Structure formats: C-alpha cells, structure tokens
mmCIF file of C-alpha atoms in Angstrom:
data_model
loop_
_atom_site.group_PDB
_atom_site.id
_atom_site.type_symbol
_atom_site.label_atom_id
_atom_site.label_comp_id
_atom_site.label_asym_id
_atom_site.label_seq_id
_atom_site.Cartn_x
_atom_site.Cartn_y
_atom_site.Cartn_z
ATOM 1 C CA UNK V 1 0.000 0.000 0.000
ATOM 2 C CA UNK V 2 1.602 3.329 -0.661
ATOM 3 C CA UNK V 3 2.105 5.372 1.878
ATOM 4 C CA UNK V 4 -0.101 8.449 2.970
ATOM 5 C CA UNK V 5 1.469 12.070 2.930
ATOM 6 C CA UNK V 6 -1.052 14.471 3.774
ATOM 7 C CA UNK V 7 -3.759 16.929 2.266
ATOM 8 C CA UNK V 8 -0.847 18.999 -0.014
ATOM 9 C CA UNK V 9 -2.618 22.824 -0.991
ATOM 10 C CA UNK V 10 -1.310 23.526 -4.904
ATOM 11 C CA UNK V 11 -1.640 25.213 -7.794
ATOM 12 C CA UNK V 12 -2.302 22.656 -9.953
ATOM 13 C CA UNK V 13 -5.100 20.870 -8.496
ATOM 14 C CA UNK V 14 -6.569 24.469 -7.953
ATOM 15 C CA UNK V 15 -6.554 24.681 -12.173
ATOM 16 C CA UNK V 16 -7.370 21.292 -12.889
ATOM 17 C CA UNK V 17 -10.583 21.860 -13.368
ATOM 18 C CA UNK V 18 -10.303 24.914 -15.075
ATOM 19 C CA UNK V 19 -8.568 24.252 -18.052
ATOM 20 C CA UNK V 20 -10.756 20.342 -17.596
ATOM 21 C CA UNK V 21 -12.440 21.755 -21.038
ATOM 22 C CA UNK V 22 -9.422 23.198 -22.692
ATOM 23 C CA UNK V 23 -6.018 21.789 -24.005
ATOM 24 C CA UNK V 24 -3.246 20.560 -22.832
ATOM 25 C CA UNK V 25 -1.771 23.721 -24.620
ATOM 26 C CA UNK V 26 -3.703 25.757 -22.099
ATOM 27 C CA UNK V 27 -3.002 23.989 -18.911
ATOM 28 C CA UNK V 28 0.780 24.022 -19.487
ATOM 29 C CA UNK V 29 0.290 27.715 -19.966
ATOM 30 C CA UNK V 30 -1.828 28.283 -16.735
ATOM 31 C CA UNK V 31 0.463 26.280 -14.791
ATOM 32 C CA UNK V 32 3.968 27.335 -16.303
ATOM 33 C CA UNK V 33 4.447 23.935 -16.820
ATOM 34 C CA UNK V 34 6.418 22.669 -20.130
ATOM 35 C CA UNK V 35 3.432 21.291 -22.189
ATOM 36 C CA UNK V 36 6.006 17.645 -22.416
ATOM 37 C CA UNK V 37 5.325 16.877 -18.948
ATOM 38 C CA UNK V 38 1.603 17.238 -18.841
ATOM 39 C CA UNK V 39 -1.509 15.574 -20.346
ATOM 40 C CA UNK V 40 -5.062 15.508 -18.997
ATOM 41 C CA UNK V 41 -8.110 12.874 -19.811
ATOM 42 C CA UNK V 42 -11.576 13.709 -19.820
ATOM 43 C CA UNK V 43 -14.241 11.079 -19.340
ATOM 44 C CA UNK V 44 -17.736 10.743 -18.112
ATOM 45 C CA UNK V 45 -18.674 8.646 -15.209
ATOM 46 C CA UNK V 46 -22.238 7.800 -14.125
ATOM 47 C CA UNK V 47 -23.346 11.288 -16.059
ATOM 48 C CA UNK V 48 -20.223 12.961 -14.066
ATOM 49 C CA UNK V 49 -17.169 14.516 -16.430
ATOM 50 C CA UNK V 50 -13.881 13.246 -14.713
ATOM 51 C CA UNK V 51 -10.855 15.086 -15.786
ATOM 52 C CA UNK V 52 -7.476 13.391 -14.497
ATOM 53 C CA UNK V 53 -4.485 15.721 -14.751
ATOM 54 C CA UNK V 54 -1.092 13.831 -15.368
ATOM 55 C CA UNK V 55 2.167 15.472 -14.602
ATOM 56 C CA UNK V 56 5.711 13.889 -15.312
ATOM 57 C CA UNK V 57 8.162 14.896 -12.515
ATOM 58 C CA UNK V 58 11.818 15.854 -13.054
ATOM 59 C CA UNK V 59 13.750 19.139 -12.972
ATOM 60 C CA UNK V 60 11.732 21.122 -15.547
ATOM 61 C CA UNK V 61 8.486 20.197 -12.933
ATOM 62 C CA UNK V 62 10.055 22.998 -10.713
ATOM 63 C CA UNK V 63 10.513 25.763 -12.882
ATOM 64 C CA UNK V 64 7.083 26.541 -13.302
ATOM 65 C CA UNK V 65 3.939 27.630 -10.737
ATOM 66 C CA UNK V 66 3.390 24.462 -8.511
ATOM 67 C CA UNK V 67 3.320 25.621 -4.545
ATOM 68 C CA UNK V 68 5.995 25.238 -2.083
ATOM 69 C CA UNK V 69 4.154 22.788 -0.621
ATOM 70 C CA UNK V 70 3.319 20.473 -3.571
ATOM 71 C CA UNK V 71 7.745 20.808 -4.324
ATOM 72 C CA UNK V 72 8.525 19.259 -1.226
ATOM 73 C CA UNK V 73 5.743 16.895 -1.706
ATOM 74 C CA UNK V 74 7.372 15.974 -5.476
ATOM 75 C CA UNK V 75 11.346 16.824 -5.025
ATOM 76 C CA UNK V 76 12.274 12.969 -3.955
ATOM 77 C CA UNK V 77 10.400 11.367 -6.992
ATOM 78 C CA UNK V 78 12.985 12.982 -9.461
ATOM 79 C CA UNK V 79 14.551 10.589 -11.033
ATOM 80 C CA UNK V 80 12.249 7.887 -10.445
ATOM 81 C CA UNK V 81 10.040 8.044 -13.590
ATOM 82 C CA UNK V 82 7.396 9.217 -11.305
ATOM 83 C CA UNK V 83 4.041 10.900 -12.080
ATOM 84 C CA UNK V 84 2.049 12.894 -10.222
ATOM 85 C CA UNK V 85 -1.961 12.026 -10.808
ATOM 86 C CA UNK V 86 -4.443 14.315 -9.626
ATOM 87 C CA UNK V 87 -8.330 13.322 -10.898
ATOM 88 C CA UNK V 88 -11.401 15.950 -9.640
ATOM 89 C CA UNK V 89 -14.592 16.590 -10.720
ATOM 90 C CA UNK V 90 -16.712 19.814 -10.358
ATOM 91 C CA UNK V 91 -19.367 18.345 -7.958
ATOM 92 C CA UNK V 92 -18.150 18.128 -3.546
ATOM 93 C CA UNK V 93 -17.960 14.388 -2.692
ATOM 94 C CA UNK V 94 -16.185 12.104 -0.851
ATOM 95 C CA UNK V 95 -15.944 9.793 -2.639
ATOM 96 C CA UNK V 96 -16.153 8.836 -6.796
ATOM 97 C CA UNK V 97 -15.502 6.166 -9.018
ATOM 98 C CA UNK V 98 -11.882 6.359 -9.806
ATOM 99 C CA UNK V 99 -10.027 3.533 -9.184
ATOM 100 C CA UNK V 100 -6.088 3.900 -9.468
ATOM 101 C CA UNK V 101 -5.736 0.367 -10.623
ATOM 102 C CA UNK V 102 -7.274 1.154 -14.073
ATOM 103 C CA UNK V 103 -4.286 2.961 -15.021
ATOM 104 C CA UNK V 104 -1.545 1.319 -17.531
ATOM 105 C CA UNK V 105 0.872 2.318 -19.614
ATOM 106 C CA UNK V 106 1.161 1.969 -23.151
ATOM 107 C CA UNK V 107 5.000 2.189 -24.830
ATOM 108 C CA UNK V 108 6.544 0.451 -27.925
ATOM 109 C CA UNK V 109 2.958 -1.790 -28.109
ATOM 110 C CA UNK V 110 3.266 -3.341 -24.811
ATOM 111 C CA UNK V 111 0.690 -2.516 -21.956
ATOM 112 C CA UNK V 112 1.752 -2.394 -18.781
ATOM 113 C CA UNK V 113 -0.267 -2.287 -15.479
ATOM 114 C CA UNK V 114 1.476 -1.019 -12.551
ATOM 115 C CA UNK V 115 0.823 -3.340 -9.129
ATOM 116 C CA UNK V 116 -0.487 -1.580 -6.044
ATOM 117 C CA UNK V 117 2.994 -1.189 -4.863
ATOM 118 C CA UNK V 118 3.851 1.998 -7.716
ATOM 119 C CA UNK V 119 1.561 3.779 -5.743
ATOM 120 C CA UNK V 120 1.912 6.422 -2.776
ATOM 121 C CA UNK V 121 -0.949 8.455 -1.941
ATOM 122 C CA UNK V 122 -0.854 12.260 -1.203
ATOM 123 C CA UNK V 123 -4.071 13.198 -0.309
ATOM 124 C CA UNK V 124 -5.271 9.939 1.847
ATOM 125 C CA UNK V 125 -7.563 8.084 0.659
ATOM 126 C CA UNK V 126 -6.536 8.695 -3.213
ATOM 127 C CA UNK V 127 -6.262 4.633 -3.780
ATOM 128 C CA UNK V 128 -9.875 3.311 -2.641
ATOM 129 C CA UNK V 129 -11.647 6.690 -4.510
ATOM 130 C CA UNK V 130 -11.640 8.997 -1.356
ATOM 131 C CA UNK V 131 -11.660 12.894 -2.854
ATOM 132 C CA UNK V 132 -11.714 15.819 -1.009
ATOM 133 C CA UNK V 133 -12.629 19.493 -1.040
ATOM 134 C CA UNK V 134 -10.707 21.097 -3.796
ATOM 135 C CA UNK V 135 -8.422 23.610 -1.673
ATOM 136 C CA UNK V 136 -9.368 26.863 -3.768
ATOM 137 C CA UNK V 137 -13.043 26.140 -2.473
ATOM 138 C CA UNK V 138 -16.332 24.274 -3.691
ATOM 139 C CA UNK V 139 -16.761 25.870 -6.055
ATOM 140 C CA UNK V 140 -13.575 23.917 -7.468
ATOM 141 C CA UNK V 141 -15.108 20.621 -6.653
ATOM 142 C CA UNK V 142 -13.554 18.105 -5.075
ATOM 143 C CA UNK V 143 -10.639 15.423 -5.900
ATOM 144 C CA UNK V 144 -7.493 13.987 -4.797
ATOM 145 C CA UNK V 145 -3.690 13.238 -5.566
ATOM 146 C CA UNK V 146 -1.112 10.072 -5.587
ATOM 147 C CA UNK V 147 2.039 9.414 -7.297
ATOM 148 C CA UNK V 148 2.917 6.619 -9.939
ATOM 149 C CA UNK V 149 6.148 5.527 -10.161
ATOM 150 C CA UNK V 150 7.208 3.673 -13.101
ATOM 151 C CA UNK V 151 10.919 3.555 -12.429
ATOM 152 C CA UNK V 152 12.587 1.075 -15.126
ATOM 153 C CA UNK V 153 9.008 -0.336 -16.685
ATOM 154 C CA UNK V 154 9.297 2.790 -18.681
ATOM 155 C CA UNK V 155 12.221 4.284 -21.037
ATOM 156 C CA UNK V 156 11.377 8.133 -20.754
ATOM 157 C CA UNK V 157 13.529 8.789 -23.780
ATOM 158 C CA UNK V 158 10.919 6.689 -25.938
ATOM 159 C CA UNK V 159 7.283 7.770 -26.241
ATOM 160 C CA UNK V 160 4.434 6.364 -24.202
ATOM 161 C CA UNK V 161 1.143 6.311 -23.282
ATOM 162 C CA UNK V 162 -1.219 6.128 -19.801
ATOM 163 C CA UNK V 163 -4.441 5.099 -20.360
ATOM 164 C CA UNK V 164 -7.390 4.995 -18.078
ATOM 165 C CA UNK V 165 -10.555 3.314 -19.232
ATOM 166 C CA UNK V 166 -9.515 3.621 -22.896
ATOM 167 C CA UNK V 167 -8.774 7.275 -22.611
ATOM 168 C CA UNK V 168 -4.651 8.345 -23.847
ATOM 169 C CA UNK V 169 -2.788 10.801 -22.296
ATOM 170 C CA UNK V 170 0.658 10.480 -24.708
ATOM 171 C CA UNK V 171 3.705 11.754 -23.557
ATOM 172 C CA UNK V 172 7.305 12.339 -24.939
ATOM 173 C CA UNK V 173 9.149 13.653 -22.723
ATOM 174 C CA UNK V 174 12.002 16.314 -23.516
ATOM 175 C CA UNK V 175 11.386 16.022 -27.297
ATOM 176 C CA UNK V 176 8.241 15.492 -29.687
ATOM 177 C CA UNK V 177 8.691 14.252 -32.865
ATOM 178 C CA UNK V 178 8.491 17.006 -36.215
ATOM 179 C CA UNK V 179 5.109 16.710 -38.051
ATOM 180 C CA UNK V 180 5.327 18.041 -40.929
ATOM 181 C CA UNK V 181 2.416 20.236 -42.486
ATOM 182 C CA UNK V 182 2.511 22.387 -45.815
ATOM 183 C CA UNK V 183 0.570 25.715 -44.507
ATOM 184 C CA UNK V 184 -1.892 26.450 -41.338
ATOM 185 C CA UNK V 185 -1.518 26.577 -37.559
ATOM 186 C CA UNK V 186 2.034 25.346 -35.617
ATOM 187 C CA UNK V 187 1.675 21.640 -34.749
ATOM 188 C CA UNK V 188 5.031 20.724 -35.036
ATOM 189 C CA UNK V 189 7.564 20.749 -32.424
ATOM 190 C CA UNK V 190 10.985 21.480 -31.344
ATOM 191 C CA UNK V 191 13.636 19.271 -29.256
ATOM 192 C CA UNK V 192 14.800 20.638 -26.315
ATOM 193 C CA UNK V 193 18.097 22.081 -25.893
ATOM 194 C CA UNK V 194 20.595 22.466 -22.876
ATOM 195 C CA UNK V 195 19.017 25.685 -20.822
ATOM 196 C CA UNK V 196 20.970 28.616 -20.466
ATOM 197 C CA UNK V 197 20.081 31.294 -17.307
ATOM 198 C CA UNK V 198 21.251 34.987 -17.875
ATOM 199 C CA UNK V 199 21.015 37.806 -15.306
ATOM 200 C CA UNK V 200 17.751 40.206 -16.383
ATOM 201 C CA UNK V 201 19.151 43.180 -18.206
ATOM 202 C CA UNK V 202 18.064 46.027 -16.541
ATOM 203 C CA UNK V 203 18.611 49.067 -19.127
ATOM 204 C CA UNK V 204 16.248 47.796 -22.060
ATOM 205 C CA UNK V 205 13.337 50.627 -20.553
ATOM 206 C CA UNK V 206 16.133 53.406 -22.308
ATOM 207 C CA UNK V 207 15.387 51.810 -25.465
ATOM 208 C CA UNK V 208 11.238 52.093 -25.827
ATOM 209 C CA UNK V 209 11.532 56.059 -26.997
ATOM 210 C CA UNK V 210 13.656 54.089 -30.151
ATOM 211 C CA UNK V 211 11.333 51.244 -30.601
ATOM 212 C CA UNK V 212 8.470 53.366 -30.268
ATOM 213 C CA UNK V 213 9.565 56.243 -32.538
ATOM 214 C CA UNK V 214 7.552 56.740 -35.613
ATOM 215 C CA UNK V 215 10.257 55.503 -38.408
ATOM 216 C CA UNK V 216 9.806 51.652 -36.665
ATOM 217 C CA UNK V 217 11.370 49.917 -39.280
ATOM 218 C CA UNK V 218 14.032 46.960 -40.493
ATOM 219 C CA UNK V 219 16.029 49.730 -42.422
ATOM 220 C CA UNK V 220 15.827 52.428 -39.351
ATOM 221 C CA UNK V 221 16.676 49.606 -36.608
ATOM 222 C CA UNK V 222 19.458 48.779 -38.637
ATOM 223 C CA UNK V 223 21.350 52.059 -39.157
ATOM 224 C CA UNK V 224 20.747 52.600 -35.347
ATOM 225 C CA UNK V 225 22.395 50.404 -34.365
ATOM 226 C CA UNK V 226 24.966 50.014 -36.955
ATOM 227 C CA UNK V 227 24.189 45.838 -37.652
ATOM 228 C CA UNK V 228 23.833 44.307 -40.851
ATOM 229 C CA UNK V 229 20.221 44.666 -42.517
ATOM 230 C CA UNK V 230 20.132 41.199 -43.226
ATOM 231 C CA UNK V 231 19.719 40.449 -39.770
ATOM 232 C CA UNK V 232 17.081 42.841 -38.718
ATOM 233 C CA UNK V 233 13.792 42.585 -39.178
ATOM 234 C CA UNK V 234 11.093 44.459 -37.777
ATOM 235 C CA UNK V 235 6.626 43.140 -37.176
ATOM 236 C CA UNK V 236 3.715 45.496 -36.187
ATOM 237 C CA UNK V 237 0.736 43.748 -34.954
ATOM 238 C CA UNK V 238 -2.793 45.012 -33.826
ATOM 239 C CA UNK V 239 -4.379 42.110 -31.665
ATOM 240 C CA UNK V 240 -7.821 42.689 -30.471
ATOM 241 C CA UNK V 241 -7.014 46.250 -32.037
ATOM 242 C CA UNK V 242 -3.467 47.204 -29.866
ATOM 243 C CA UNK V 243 -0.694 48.030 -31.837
ATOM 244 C CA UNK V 244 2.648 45.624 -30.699
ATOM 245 C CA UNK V 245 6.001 45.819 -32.277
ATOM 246 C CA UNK V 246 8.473 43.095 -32.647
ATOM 247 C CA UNK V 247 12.194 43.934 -33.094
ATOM 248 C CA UNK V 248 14.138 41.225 -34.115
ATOM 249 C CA UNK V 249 17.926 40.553 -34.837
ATOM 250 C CA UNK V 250 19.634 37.135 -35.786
ATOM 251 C CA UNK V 251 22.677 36.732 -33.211
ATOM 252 C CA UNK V 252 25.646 36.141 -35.653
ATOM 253 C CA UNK V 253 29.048 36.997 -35.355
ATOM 254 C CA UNK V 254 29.038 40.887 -36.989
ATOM 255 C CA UNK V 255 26.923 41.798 -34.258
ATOM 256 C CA UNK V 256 29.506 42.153 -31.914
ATOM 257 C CA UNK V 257 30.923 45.099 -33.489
ATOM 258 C CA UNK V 258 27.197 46.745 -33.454
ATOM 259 C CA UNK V 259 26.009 49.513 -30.664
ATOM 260 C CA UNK V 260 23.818 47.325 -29.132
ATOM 261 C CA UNK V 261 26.003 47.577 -25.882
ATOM 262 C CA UNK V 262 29.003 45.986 -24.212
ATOM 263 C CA UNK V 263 26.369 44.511 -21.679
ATOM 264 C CA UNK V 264 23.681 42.943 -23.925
ATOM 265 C CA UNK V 265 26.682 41.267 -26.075
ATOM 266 C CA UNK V 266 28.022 39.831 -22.985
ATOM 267 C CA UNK V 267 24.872 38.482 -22.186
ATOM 268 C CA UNK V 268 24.116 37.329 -25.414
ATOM 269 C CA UNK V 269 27.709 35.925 -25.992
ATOM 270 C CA UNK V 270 27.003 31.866 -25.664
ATOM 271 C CA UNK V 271 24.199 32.216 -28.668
ATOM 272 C CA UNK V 272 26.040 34.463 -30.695
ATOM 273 C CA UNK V 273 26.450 31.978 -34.260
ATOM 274 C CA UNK V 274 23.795 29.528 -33.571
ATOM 275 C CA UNK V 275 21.115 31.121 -35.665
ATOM 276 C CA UNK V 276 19.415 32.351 -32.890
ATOM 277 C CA UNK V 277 17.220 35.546 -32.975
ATOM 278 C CA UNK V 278 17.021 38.269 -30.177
ATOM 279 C CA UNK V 279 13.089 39.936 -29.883
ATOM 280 C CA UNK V 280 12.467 42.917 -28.354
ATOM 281 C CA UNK V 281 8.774 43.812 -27.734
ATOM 282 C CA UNK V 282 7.102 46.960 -26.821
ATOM 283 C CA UNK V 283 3.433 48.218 -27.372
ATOM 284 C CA UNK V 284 2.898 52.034 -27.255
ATOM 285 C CA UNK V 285 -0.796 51.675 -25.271
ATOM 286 C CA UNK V 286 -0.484 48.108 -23.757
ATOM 287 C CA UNK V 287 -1.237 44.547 -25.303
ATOM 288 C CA UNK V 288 -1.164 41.179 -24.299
ATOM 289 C CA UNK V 289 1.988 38.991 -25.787
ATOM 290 C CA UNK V 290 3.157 35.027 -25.171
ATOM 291 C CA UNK V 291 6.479 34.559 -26.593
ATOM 292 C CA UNK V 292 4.734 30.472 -26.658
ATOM 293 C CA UNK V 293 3.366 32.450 -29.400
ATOM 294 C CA UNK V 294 6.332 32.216 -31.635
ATOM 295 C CA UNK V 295 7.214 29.116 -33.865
ATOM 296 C CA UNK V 296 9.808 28.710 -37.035
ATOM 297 C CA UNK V 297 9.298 27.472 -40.318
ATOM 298 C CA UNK V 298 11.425 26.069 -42.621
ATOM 299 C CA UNK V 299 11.024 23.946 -45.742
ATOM 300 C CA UNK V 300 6.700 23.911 -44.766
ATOM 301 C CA UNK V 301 7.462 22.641 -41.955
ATOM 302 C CA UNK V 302 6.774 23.890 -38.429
ATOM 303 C CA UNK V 303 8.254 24.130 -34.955
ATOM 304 C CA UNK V 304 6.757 25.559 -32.211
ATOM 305 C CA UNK V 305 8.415 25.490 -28.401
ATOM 306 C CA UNK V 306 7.215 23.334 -25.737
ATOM 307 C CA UNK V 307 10.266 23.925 -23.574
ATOM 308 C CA UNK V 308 11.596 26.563 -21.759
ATOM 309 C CA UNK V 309 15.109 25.639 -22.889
ATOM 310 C CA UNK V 310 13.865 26.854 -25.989
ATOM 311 C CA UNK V 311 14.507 30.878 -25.269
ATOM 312 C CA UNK V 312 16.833 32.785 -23.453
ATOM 313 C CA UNK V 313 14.720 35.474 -20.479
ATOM 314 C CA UNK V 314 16.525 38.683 -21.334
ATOM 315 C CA UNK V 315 13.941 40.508 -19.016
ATOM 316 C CA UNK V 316 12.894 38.644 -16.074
ATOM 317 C CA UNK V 317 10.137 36.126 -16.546
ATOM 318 C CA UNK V 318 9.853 36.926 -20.716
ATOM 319 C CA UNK V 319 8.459 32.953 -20.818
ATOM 320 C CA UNK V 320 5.590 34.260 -18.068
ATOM 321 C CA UNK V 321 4.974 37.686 -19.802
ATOM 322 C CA UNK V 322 1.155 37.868 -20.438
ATOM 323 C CA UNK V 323 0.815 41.281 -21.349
ATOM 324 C CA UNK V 324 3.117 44.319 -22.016
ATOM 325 C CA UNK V 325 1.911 47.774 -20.446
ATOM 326 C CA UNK V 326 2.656 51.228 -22.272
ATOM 327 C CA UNK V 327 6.450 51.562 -23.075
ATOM 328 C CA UNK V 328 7.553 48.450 -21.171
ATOM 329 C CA UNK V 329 10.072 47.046 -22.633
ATOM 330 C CA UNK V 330 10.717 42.544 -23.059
ATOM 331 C CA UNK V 331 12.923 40.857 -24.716
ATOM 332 C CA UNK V 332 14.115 37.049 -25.298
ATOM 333 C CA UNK V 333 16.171 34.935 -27.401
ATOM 334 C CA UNK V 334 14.431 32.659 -29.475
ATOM 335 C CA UNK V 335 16.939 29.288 -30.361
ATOM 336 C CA UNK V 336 16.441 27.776 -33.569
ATOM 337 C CA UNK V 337 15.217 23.859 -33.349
ATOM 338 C CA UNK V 338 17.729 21.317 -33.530
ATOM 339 C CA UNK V 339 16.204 20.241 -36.660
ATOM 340 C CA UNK V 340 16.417 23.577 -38.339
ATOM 341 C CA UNK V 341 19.001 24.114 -40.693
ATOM 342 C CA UNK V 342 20.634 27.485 -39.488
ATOM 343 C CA UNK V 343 22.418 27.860 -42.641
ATOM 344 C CA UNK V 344 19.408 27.765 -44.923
ATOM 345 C CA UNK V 345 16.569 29.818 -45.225
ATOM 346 C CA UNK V 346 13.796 29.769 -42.299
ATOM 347 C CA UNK V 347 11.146 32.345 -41.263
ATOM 348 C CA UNK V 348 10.061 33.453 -37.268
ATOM 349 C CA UNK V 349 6.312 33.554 -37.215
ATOM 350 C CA UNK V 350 4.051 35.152 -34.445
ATOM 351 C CA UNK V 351 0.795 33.942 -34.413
ATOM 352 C CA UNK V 352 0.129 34.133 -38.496
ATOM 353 C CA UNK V 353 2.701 36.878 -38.940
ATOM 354 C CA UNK V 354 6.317 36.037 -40.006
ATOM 355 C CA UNK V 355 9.396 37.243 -41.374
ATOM 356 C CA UNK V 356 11.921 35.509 -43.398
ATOM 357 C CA UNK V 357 15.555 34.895 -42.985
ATOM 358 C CA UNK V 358 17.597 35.616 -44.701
#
C-alpha cells in the first residue's frame, strides 16, 4: 500500500478543473508547466465529467507555478520516472468512481499495469476513490492526488502512453517528434536544448523612446544600431485592435561590433552563431503577448516550443509575460530547433505573422 502524505494545498489541483475543457496547450500555460510533462483525460462517469491531470516529474516540474508545498511533496520522486496524478470533478464528494488500478501504460505496443505497490498516496484516501474538497473552495469541486512511479518499466527517452478506461494521455518527454504540415496553424515541435540562465538586463526601458519612434522599421533599426540589414527585421501587430512591435535581430558573429552595448553582447555571448534571434517587444498603449506564441518554419514545416530551454529570459520572466503595459520594454532569445538548418533559409512567425531569414 503506498504510503499516505497528507492533504498537499497547490496550484495545480486548484486549475485542474479549469482548463478540464481546454487543451493541454492551455493547462501548461496556466500552470507554467512545459506542455512535455503534462496531459489531462476527460471522461464521463455515471453522467459525471472526470478530468485526471497527469504530470511527469523531473527538474523542468520545478521551474514553473506548482506551490511550495506540492515541491517538497514531489522533489524525492525525481529521477524515479514518477508521475504525479491528480483526478477531480466539479461536484463536492467524498468519494467517486476512480479507481487507481485502471491505469496502464502503453510504450513500444506493450501494456503495462502497474501493481499496487507503484503507488503512494498524497491526499489519503486517493487509492480506494476517497476525494476531497478542492483547496481553492467548492466551487472547485472536489478530488485527490497520488504518485505513480514507473521507475525502469518505462524508457522516458521513448514515447508512451497512460491510459485509463480507454482514454490516452501520450507523452514524450524532452522532445516530440516534427510533423510536418505544408501551410496552417504550428503543430510541429521542437527538441529541447541544454538551458541557459542569464542575469535580467536592466537598461532595455532606455530603449522604448527608439522602438516606439515613428520611423519603426528593419532599415531604421538597422542604421541605429549600426548591424547588418540582413539580420534585422522588424513586425507590427494590432491584436484585439493594440498596436505591438516586434524587433528582431539574428545573433551572428558581426553583431559584436554593433552599438547594441558591451552589456547585452556579454549576455548574449554563448548564442552568438547559432542562428538564434534576439526579440524585443514593446506596445505604445499596452497589449497582451506570449512569446509560446512564436514558432519557425522552414522547408513547410513547423516548430513551435514546448520547452523553456527553448529561449533565453533577457527581461525577467519573458516565458511568463502575459501582457506588455505602455512603453515596457521585453525581450528574449528565441533558439532555432535542432532540426532547423541554421544555414538555410527559415522564417520566425508570431501567431500568423512572419518574417523571413535571410
């Protein structure tokens, strides 16, 4: 029997069933989570929607919005294959029909059901269908939490499946395959890369008089800052009717003769070559910007980022950034896919609004 750790008060149970009717897209989002380690299944039992939230636990888990509490709670499963499994429902029981035990996994066309023993409980109660009060009230609902550890049943670097009752959650964790698509939405997406941390700048607010001024263009950017006008390239958006503007530069090596600053080319100095591309964004009345927004294309296909390895946070918490407020100034660096060819052509997009390089 696994072992009983206590009523745990978190984030993510709290948006569980929040995001129950949205996408796994969304949740990640909400919870700051890389969209790899999540998954959720919706299914209805006895004329009751059950939504069961799965979350994959290693480093990544803790860069995002879970509580202090739930880290403690998850810090010794690293390394274990672990998952963290939290069903709920909107309605305050209990009790429901979810039985633990229904769970398998699915990987390389062998099923897998994980005995009793895989199991440790958080909230007590989670392995004979005991739910509580969710914490952030009734109107919430009510479910619970446990932990299933897969240890070596499961080879993380291959993808798999958990199933309950028929319903998939897939997961591949720290890369998902390319799909490749001629035109349309971002579906496909990009492998992970080693993270790199960089102390917040904290002198990009001088620059919004430039990026705002009214000559906002690739050409004026350019000469301003003395860099090569192959590498700049400048967007204007309106969404929902704001006005944003994107300045962008591709980090190669001429740049470090440019005036964009002793400081910033410090900072940038470990993506400097890679193909990598520096945004800036500022919005003269205020507008709401995700840089989980951006994707690249390149020969019709796309990438889009899943992990936060994905940019370097020029400004503190760019990845977070919901919405920029008149003049502020954020800024990232966007890294080019592993399967992108930096050396051939590729464009940035934003939503449906791209430029190309070169």
């Amino acid at each position: 029997m696994g072992r009983a750790v206590g009523l745990v008060l978190l984030l993510l149970w709290a948006v569980s069933l929040f995001t129950a009717a949205d996408s796994r897209d969304d949740f990640a989002e909400a919870t700051g989570l890389d969209r790899d380690l999540v998954n959720l299944v919706n299914l209805e039992i006895g004329g009751t929607e059950l939504t069961i939230t799965f979350v994959f636990i290693n480093d990544r888990t803790f860069q995002s919005k879970i509580s202090a509490e739930l880290s403690v709670t998850l810090r010794p499963y690293i390394g274990q294959n672990a998952i963290y499994v939290n069903p709920s429902i909107n309605a305050v029981v209990d009790s429901f029909a979810f039985d633990p035990q229904l769970i398998s996994i699915r990987q390389s066309g062998v099923i897998n059901s994980p005995p009793l023993e895989a199991w440790d409980e958080i909230t007590p109660g989670f392995l004979s269908g005991r739910f509580q009060l969710n914490p952030s009230g009734s109107s919430q609902g009510s479910g619970s939490e446990g932990i299933l550890i897969l240890g070596d049943s499961v080879d993380t670097d291959l993808p798999f499946e958990v199933i309950y009752a028929g319903e998939r959650a897939s997961f591949e964790i720290g890369s998902i395959p390319v799909v490749a698509q001629a035109t349309g939405s971002p579906i496909a997406a990009t492998q992970s890369h080693d993270p790199i941390e960089v102390s917040p700048l904290e002198t990009l607010d001088a620059l919004q008089d430039l990026l705002l001024h009214e000559d906002f263009s690739s050409g004026a950017m350019a000469a301003l800052f003395k860099l090569d006008p192959e590498l700049v390239r400048t967007m204007v958006l309106t969404p929902r009717g704001s006005e944003l503007r994107l300045f962008l530069v591709r980090l190669e090596e001429s740049i470090r003769t440019s005036l964009l600053g002793p400081e910033l080319l410090a900072t940038l100095d470990e993506v400097i070559g890679t193909g990598a591309v520096m945004v800036w964004v500022v919005s003269p009345s205020g507008a709401e910007i995700s840089p989980w927004n951006f994707y690249i294309r390149q020969n019709n296909t796309n990438y889009v980022f899943f992990s936060k390895a994905s940019f370097v946070e020029l400004t503190e918490d760019f990845l977070r950034v919901e919405r920029v407020e008149p003049g502020e100034v954020v800024a990232g660096v966007i890294r080019l896919p592993r399967s992108v060819d930096s050396s051939a052509p590729f464009s940035v997009f934003y939503g449906t609004s791209g430029v190309d390089y070169p």
